[in-house]
Coordinates of C-alpha atoms and ligand atoms in Angstrom, one line a residue:
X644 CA -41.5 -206.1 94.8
X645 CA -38.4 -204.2 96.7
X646 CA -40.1 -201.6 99.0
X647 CA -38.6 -199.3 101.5
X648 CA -41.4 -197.3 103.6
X649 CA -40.1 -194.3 105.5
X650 CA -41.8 -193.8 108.7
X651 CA -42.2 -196.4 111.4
X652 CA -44.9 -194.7 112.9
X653 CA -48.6 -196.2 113.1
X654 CA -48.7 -196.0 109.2
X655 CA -45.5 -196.8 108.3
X656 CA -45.0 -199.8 110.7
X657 CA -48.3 -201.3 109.8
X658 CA -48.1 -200.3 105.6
X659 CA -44.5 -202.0 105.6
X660 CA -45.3 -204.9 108.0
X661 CA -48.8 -205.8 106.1
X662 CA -47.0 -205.1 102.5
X663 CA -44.6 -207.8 103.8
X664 CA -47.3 -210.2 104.9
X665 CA -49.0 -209.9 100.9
X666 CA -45.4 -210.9 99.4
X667 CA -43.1 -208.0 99.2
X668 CA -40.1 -207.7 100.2
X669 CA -39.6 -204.7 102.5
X670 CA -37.7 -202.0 104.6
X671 CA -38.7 -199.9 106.9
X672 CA -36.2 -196.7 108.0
X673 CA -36.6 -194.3 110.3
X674 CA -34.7 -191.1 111.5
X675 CA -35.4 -191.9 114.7
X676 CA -32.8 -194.4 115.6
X677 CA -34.1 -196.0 119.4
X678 CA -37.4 -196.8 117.4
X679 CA -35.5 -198.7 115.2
X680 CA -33.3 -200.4 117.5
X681 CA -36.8 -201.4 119.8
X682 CA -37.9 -202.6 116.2
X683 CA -35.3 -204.7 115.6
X684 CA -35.4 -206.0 119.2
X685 CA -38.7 -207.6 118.4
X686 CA -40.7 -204.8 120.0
X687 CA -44.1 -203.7 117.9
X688 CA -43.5 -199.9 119.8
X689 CA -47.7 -199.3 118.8
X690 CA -50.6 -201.8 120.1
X691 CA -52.1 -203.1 117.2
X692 CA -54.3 -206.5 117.0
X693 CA -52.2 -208.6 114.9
X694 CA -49.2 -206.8 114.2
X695 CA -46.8 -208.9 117.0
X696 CA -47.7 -211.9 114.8
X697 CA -46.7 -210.4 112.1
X698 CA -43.8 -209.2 113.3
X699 CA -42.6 -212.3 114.1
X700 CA -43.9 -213.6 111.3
X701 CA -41.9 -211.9 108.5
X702 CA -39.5 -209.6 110.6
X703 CA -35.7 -210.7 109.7
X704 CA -37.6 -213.0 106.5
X705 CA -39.4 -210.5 103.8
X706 CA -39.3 -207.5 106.3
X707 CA -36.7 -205.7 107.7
X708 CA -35.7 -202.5 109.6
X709 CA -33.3 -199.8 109.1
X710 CA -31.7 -196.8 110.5
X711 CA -30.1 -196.4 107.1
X712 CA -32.8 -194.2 105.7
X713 CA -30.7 -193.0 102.7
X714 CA -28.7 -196.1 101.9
X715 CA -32.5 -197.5 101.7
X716 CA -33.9 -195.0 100.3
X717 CA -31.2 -195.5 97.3
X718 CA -31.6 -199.2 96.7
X719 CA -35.3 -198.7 96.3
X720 CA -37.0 -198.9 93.5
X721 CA -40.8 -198.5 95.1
X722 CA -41.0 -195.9 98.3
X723 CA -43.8 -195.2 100.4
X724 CA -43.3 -192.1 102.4
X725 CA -45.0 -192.9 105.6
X726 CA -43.7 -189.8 107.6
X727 CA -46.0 -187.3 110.1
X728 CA -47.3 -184.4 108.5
X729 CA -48.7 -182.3 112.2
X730 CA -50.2 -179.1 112.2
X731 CA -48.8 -175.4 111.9
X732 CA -50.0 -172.9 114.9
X733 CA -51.7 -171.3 111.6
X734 CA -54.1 -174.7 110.9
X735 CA -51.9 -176.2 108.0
X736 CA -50.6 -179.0 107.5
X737 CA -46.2 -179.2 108.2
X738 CA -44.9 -180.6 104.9
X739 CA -41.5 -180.3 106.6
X740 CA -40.8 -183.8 107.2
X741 CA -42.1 -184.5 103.9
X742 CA -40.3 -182.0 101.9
X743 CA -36.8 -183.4 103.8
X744 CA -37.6 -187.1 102.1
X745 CA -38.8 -185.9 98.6
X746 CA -35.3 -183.6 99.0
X747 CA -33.4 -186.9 99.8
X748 CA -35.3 -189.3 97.4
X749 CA -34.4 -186.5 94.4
X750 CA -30.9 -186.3 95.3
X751 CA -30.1 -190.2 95.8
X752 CA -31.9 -191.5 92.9
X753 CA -29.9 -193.2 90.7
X754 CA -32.2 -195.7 88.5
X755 CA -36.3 -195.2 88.1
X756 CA -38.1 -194.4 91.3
X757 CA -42.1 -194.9 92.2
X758 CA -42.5 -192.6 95.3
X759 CA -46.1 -193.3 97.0
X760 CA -47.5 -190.5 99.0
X761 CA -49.0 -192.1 101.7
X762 CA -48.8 -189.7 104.6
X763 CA -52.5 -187.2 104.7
X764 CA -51.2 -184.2 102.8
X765 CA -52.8 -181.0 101.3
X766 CA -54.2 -180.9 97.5
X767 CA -50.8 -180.4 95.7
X768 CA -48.2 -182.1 97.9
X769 CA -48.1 -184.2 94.8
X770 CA -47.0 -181.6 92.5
X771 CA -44.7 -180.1 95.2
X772 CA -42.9 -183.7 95.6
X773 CA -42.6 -184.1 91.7
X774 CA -41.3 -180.0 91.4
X775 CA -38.4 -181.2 94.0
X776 CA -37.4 -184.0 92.2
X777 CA -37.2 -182.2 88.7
X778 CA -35.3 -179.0 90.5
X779 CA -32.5 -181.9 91.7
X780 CA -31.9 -182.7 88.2
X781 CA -34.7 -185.7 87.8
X782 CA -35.5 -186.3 84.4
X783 CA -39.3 -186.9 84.2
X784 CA -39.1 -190.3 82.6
X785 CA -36.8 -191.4 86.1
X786 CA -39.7 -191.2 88.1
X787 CA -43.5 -191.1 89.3
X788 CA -45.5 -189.7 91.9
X789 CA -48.6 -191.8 93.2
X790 CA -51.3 -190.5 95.8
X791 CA -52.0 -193.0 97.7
X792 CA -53.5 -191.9 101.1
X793 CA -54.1 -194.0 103.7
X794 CA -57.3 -195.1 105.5
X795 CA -56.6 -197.1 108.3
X796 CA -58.3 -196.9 111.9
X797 CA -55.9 -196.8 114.7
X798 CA -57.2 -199.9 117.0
X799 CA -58.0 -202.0 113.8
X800 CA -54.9 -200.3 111.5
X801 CA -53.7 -204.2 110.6
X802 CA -57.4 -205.7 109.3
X803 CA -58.0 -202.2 107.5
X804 CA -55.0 -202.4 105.8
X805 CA -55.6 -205.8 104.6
X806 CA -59.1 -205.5 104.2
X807 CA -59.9 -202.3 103.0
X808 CA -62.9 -200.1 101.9
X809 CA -61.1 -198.8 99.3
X810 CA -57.8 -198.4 97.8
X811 CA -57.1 -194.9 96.2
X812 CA -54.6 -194.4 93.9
X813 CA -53.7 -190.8 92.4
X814 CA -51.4 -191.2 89.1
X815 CA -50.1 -189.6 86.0
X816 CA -49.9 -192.5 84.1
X817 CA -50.1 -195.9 83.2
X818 CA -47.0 -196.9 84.4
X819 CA -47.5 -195.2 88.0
X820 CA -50.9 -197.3 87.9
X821 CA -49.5 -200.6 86.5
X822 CA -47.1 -200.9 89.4
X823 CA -49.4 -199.7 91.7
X824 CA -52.4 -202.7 91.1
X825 CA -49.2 -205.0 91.3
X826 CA -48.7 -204.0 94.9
X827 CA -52.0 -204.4 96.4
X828 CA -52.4 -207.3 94.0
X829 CA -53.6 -210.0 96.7
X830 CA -55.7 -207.3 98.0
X831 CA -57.6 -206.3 95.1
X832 CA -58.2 -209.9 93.9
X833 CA -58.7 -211.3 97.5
X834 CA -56.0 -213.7 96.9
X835 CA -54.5 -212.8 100.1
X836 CA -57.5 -214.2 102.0
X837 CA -57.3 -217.5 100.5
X838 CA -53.8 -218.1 102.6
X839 CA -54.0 -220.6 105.2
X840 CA -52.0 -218.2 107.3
X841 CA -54.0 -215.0 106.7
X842 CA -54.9 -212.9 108.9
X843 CA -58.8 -213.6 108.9
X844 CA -61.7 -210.8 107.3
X845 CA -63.1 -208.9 110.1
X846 CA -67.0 -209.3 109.8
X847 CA -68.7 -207.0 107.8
X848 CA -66.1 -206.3 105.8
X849 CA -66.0 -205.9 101.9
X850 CA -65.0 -208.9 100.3
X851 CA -62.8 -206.9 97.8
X852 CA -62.2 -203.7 97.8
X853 CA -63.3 -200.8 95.9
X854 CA -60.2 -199.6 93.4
X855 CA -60.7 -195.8 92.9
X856 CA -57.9 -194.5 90.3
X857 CA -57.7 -191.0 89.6
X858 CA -55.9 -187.6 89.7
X859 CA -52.7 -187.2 92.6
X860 CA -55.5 -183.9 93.4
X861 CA -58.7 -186.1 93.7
X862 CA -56.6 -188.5 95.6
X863 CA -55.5 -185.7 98.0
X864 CA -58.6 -184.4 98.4
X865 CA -60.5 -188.1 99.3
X866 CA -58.6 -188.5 102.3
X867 CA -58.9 -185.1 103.5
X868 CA -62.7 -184.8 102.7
X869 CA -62.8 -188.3 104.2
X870 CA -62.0 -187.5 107.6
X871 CA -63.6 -183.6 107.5
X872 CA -66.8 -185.5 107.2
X873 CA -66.4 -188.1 109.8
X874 CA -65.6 -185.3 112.4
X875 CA -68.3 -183.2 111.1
X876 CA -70.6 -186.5 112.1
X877 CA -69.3 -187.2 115.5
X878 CA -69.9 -183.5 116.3
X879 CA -73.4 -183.1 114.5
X880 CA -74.4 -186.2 116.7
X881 CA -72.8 -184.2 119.7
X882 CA -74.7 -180.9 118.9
X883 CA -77.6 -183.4 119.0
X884 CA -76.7 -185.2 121.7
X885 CA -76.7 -181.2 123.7
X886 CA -79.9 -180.8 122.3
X887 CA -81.4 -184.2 123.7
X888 CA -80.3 -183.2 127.3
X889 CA -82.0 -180.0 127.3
X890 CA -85.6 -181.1 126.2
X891 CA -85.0 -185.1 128.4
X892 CA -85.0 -186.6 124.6
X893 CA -82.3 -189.6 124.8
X894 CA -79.7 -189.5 122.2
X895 CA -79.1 -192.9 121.7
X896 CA -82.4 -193.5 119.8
X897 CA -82.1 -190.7 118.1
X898 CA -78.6 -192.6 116.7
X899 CA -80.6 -195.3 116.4
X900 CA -83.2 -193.3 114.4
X901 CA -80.8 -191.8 112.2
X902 CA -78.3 -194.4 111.3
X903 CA -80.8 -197.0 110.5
X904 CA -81.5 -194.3 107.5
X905 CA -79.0 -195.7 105.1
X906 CA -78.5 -192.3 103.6
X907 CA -77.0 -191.4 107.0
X908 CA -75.9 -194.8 108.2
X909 CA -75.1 -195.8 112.4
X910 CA -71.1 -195.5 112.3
X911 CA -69.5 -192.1 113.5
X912 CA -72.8 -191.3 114.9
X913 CA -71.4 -192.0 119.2
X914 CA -72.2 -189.0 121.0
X915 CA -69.4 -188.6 123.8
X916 CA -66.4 -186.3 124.9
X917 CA -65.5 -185.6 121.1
X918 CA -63.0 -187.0 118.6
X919 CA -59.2 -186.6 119.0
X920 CA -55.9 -188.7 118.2
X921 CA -53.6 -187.3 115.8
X922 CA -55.8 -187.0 112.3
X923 CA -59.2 -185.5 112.9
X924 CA -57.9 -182.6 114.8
X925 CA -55.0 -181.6 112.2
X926 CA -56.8 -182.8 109.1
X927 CA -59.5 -180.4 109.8
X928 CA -57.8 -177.8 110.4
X929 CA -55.2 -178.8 107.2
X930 CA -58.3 -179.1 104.8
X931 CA -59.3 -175.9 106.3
X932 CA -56.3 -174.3 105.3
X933 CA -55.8 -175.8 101.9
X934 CA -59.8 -174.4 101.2
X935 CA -58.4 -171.0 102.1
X936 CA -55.8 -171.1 100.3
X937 CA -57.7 -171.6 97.4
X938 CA -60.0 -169.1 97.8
X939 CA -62.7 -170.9 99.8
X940 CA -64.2 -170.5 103.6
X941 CA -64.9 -174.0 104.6
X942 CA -66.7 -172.6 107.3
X943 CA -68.7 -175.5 108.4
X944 CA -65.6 -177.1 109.5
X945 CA -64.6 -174.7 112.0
X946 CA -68.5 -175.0 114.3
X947 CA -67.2 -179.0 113.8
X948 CA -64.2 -178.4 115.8
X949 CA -65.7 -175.4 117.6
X950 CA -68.6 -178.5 119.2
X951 CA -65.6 -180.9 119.6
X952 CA -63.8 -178.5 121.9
X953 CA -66.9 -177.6 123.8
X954 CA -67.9 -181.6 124.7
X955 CA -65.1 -181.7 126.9
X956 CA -66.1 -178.5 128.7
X957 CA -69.4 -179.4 129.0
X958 CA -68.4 -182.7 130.6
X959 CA -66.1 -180.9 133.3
X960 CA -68.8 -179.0 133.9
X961 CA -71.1 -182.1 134.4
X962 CA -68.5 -183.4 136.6
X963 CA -68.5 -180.5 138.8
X964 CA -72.4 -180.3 139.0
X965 CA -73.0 -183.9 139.8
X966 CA -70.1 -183.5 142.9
X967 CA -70.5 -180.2 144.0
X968 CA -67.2 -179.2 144.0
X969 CA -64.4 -180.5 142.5
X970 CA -60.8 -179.9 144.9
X971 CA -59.5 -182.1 146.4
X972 CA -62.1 -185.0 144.8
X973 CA -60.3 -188.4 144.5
X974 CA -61.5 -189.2 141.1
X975 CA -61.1 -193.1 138.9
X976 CA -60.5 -192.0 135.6
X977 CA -61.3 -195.6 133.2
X978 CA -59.2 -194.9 129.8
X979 CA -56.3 -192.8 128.7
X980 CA -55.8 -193.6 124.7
X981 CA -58.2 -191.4 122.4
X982 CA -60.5 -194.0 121.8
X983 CA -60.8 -197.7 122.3
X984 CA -57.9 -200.6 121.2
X985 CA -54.8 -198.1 120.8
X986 CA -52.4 -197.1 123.2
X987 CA -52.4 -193.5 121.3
X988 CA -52.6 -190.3 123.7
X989 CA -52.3 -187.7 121.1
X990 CA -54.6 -184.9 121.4
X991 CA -57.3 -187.3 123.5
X992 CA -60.0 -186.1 125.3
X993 CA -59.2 -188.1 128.0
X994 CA -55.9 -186.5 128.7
X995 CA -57.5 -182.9 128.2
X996 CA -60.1 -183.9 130.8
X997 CA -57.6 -185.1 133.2
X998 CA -55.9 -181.8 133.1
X999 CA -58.9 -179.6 133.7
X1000 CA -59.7 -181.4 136.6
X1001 CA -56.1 -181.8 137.7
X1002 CA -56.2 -177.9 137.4
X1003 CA -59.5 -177.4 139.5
X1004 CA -58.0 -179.7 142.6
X1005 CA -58.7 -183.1 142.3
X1006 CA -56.7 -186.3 142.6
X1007 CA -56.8 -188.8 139.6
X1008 CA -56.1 -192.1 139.8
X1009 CA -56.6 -193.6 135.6
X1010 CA -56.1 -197.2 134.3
X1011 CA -56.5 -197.9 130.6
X1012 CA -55.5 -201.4 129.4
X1013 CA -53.2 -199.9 126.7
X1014 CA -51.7 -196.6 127.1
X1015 CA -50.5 -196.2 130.5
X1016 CA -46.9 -196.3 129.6
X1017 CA -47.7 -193.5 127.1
X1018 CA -49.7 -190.9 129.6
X1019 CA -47.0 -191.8 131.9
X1020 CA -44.1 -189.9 129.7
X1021 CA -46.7 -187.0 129.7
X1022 CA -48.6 -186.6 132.8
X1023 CA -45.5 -188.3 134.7
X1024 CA -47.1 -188.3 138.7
X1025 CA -49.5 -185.7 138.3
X1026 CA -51.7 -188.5 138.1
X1027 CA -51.8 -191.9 140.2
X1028 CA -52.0 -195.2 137.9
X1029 CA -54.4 -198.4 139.2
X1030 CA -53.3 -202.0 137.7
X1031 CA -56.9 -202.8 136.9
X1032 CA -60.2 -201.2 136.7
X1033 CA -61.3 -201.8 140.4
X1034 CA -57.9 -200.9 141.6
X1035 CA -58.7 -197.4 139.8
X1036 CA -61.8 -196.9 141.6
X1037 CA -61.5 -198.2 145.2
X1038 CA -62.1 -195.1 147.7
X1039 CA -63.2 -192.9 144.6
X1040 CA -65.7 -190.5 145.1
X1041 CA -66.8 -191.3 141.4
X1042 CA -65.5 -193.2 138.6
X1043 CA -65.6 -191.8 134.6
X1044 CA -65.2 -193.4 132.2
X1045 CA -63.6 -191.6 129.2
X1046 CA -62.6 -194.1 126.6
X1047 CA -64.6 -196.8 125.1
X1048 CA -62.8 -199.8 125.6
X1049 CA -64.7 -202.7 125.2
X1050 CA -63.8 -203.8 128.7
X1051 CA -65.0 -200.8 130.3
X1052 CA -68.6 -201.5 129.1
X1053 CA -68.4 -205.2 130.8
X1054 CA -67.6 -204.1 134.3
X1055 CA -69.3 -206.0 137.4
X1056 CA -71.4 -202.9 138.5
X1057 CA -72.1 -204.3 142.0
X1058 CA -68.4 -204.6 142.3
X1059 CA -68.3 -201.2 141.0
X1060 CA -70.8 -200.0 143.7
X1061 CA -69.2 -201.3 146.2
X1062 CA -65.4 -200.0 145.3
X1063 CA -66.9 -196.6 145.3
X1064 CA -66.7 -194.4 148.4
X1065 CA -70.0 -192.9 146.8
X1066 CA -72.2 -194.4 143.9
X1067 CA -71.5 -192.0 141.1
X1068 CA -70.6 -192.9 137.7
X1069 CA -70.1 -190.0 135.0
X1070 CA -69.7 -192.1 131.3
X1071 CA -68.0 -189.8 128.4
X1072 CA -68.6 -192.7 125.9
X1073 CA -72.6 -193.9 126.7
X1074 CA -71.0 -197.4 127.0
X1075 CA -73.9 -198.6 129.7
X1076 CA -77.8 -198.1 129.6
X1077 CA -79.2 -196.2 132.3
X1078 CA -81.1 -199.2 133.5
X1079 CA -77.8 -200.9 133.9
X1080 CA -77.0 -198.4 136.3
X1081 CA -80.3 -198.0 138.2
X1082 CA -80.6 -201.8 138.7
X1083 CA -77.0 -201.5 140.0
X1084 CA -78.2 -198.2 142.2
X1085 CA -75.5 -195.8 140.7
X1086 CA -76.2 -192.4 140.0
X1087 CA -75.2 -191.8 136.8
X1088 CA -74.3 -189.1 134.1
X1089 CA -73.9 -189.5 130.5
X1090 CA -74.2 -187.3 127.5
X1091 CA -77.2 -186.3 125.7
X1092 CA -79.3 -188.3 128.3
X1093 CA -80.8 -187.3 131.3
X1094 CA -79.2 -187.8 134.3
X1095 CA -79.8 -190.6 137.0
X1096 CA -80.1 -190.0 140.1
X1097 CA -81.4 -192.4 143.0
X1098 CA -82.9 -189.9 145.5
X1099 CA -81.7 -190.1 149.3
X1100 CA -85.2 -191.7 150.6
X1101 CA -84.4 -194.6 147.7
X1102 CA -80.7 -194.9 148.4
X1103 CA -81.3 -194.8 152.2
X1104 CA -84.3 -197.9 151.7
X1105 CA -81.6 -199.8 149.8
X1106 CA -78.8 -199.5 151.9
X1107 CA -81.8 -200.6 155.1
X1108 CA -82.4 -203.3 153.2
X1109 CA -78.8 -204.3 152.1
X1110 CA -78.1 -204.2 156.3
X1111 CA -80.8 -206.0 156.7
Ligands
LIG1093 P1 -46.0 -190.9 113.4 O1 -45.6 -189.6 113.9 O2 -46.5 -192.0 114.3 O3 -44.8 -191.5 112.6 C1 -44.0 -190.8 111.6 C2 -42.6 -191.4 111.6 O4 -41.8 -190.7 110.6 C3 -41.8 -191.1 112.9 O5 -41.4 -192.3 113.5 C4 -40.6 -190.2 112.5 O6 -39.5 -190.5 113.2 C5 -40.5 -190.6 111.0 N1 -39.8 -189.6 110.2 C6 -40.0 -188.3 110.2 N2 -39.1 -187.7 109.3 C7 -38.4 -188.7 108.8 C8 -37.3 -188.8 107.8 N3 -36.9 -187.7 107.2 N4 -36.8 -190.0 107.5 C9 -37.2 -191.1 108.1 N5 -38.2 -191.1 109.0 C10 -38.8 -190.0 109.4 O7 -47.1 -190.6 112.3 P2 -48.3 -191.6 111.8 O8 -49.4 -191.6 112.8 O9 -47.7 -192.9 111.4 O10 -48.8 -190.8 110.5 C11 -48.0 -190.7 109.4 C12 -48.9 -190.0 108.3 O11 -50.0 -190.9 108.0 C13 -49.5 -188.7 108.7 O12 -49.5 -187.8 107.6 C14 -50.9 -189.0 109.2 O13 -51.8 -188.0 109.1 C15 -51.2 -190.1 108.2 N6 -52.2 -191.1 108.7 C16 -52.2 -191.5 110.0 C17 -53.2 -192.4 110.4 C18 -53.2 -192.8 111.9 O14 -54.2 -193.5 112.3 N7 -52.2 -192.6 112.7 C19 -54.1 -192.9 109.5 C20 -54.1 -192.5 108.2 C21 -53.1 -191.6 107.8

C-alpha cells in the first residue's frame, strides 16, 4: 500500500520506517524541515536498535522522506498521523498539532482517504478528526477514521513495532477494518518473521499478536488506560519500596514476591527515581483530564504522579544525607536519557536530579552512552560531560547512577573504588546487589533498601591491609 506518515518523531520515524520494512511503500513528512534534511542525509536523528539498518535498508527504495507534507499528504490514499500531542499547563492533552493535520488532510482530499490516528489522544479525538473533515465539505463516503494507538517502548520502539503485544484498531466499519488487517498483514499472520532478512523476535515475545478491533472510543481509551496503569505500578512499587526502607524490609523481594504472582506479574514493578520520558507524565495527566471532563475524578491517578514526583526528592535528600552537605560536591552522574537504550531527555529524572543538585552547589560531571548530545542542548555547561564511565567518576566524591543502562550494572567495582576520591555509590535504579557493593567495600545507597555503610574501624582495616 501508498502510505504517508506525518511525524518523524520516535513514532512516526519508526511506524513509517517498520511499515516500509513489511512491504509498503511509504513517506514520511515533517514540518520541521532540518529533521528532514538530517533524514535524508542518512541520519536516524533517535537511537533505536535496528532502525540505522533499516534505514539503509529501505530509505531511497520503499521509504522515503519529505518536507512536502501537503503535496504528500494529497497523493495519499492511507495516512498515519504520527504528530506530538504534549500537555496543556491545565493537564490535557494539546490536540493543536493534530487538529492543524486533520484541517489539512480535509481540505486537500481529493479521492478516498484512510486517516489512522496513531498519535495517544483523548476519548473523542476520533470524532473531532471525522467533524473536521465533514465541516471542509468531506462527504462521508470519501473517508474513514481508524484508532489505532501506538504501543511501542522507546529503547525497543523497532522490535515492538514488529512484534507486538497487540494491535488495536478503532473503526466504523468494515472497510476502515479491511484495509487496516491489510497493513499489518505480515504482522498479524507472522509472515514477516519468516523473511530471511527480518529483523529477528526478541525473546519472550508473542508469536503473533493479539488483534483487538473495536470502537475509535475503546481504542482511545486502551492506550490511555494502558499507560495510567503502568505508572500507577511503577509508583505503587515506589510507595512500597518507601515503605521497605523505613521498617529495613528490602524491596527487591518484595518485587520478587509480587510479580512472581501472575495476577500482578514482575514487569513495571523497578522501584527507582520514578518514570518520566514524554508519555507517562502527559498521558496521566491527559486521561486525567478527559475523566474530568466527563464527569469523573480519577483520583488515584493524581497520588500516582503525586509518589513519582516525590522519588526524586526523596533521593536528593538521600544524596545530601549520605554526604553531609551538598556545595560545592564534585559529583559522577552515570545516565542522562529517562531510562535505559534511548537517547530521550524529556521530562527524565535524571535531568530533574541534576538540576536540584546543580541548584544546591555541586559540580556534575554525567556520561550516558546515548543522550549526551541531547542534555547538551539543555543543560549546555552547567554540567561537565566524561567520555566513559570511569572518566565520569575519577576525583568524585560519589558516583549515582540514575538510569538503568545495561552497562552501568556491569561496571568493574574495584575500578570504581579506586576512581573515587571517596567510596560512595548512591544507585536511583537498584541495578547492583548490596553484596556487590560490600565485597567491593563501597558504601552504598539505593532505594527501598537499607543503606550500606562500611564503618571507619572496617574501612580503616581494609585500607591497613590494602597497604600492606
Ligand atoms: P515527537 O515530538 O518526537 O514527534 C512529533 C513530530 O511531529 C515532530 O517531528 C514534529 O515536527 C511533527 N509535526 C508536528 N506538527 C506537524 C505537522 N502539522 N505536519 C507535519 N509534521 C508535524 O513525538 P513522538 O514521541 O513521536 O510522539 C508522537 C505521538 O505518539 C504522541 O501523541 C505520543 O504520545 C505518541 N506515542 C509516543 C511514544 C513514544 O515512546 N515516544 C509511544 C507511543 C505513542
Amino acid at each position: 500500500m501508498r502510505i504517508c506518515v506525518i511525524g518523524s518523531g520516535y513514532v512516526g520515524l519508526v511506524a513509517a520506517t517498520c511499515l516500509a520494512e513489511i512491504g509498503h511503500e511509504v513517506v514520511c513528512v515533517d514540518s520541521d524541515l532540518e529533521k528532514i534534511a538530517r533524514l535524508n542525509e542518512g541520519q536516524p536523528l533517535i537511537h533505536e536498535e535496528f532502525l540505522q539498518e533499516l534505514l539503509s535498508r529501505h530509505h531511497k527504495g520503499r521509504l522515503a522522506f519529505s518536507p512536502a507534507v501537503e503535496a504528500s499528504i494529497r497523493d495519499a490514499h492511507t495516512i498515519f498521523i504520527a504528530v506530538g500531542t504534549p500537555c496543556t499547563p491545565s493537564g490535557e492533552a494539546d490536540l493543536s498539532y493534530v487538529e492543524s493535520v486533520a484541517r489539512t488532510i480535509a481540505q486537500l482530499s481529493e479521492g478516498y482517504k484512510l486517516i489512522i490516528e496513531k498519535s495517544t489522544v483523548p476519548v473523542y479525538t476520533n470524532d473531532w478528526i471525522e467533524r473536521a473533515m465533514v465541516m471542509n465539505g468531506r462527504d462521508h463516503n470519501g473517508f474513514d477514521v481508524v484508532s489505532n494507538p501506538e504501543f511501542l517502548r522507546e529503547g525497543s520502539a523497532v522490535t515492538d513495532f514488529l512484534y507486538p503485544d497487540r494491535i488495536v484498531v478503532g473503526s466504523r466499519n468494515e472497510r476502515a477494518a479491511r484495509s487496516m488487517r491489510e497493513i499489518y498483514k505480515p504482522i498479524i499472520d507472522g509472515t514477516y518473521e519468516l523473511q530471511a532478512s527480518a529483523v529477528p523476535r526478541p525473546e519472550g515475545s508473542r508469536q503473533k499478536p493479539f488483534y483487538i478491533e473495536t470502537t475509535p472510543q475503546s481504542a482511545e481509551l486502551i492506550k490511555h488506560a494502558s499507560n495510567s496503569f503502568l505508572a500507577l505500578k511503577i509508583s505503587f512499587i515506589n510507595a512500597v519500596a518507601n515503605i521497605c526502607e523505613a521498617v529495613g524490609a528490602d524491596v527487591e523481594h518484595v518485587r520478587e514476591g509480587l510479580g512472581t504472582d501472575r495476577r500482578i506479574g514482575p514487569d513495571f514493578l523497578r522501584a527507582g527515581i520514578g518514570y518520566g520520558g514524554s508519555c507517562f507524565p502527559k498521558d496521566i495527566a491527559a486521561f486525567r483530564a478527559a475523566a474530568h471532563a466527563c464527569g469523573y475524578e480519577l483520583c488515584l491517578l493524581d497520588q500516582a504522579r503525586k509518589i513519582n514526583e516525590d522519588q526524586r526528592f526523596r533521593f536528593v535528600k538521600k544524596i545530601r544525607k549520605a554526604l553531609w552537605t551538598l556545595k560545592d560536591k564534585n559529583l559522577a552522574v552515570l545516565g542522562l536519557a529517562f531510562k535505559g537504550g534511548t537517547d530521550d531527555i524529556r521530562q527524565s529524572p535524571a535531568i530533574e536530579i541534576i538540576q536540584s543538585l546543580i541548584a544546591e552547589g555541586c559540580k556534575i560531571i554525567a556520561y550516558d552512552p546515548a543522550a549526551m548530545q541531547r542534555t547538551r542542548a539543555v543543560l549546555g555547561s552547567a554540567i561537565r560531560y566524561a567520555t566513559d564511565s570511569y572518566d565520569a567518576m575519577n576525583g568524585a566524591d560519589a558516583l549515582l547512577i540514575l538510569t538503568d543502562w545495561k552497562e552501568f550494572g556491569m561496571l568493574d567495582l574495584q575500578k570504581v573504588k579506586a576512581c573515587l576520591r571517596y567510596p560512595i555509590v548512591l544507585d536511583g535504579r537498584n541495578v547492583y546487589k548490596p553484596s556487590e557493593m560490600q565485597k567491593a567495600g563501597l558504601n552504598y545507597y539505593s532505594v527501598g533498601r537499607l543503606p550500606l555503610e562500611i564503618s571507619h574501624s572496617s574501612a580503616k582495616r581494609a585500607s591497613a591491609l590494602t597497604q600492606s
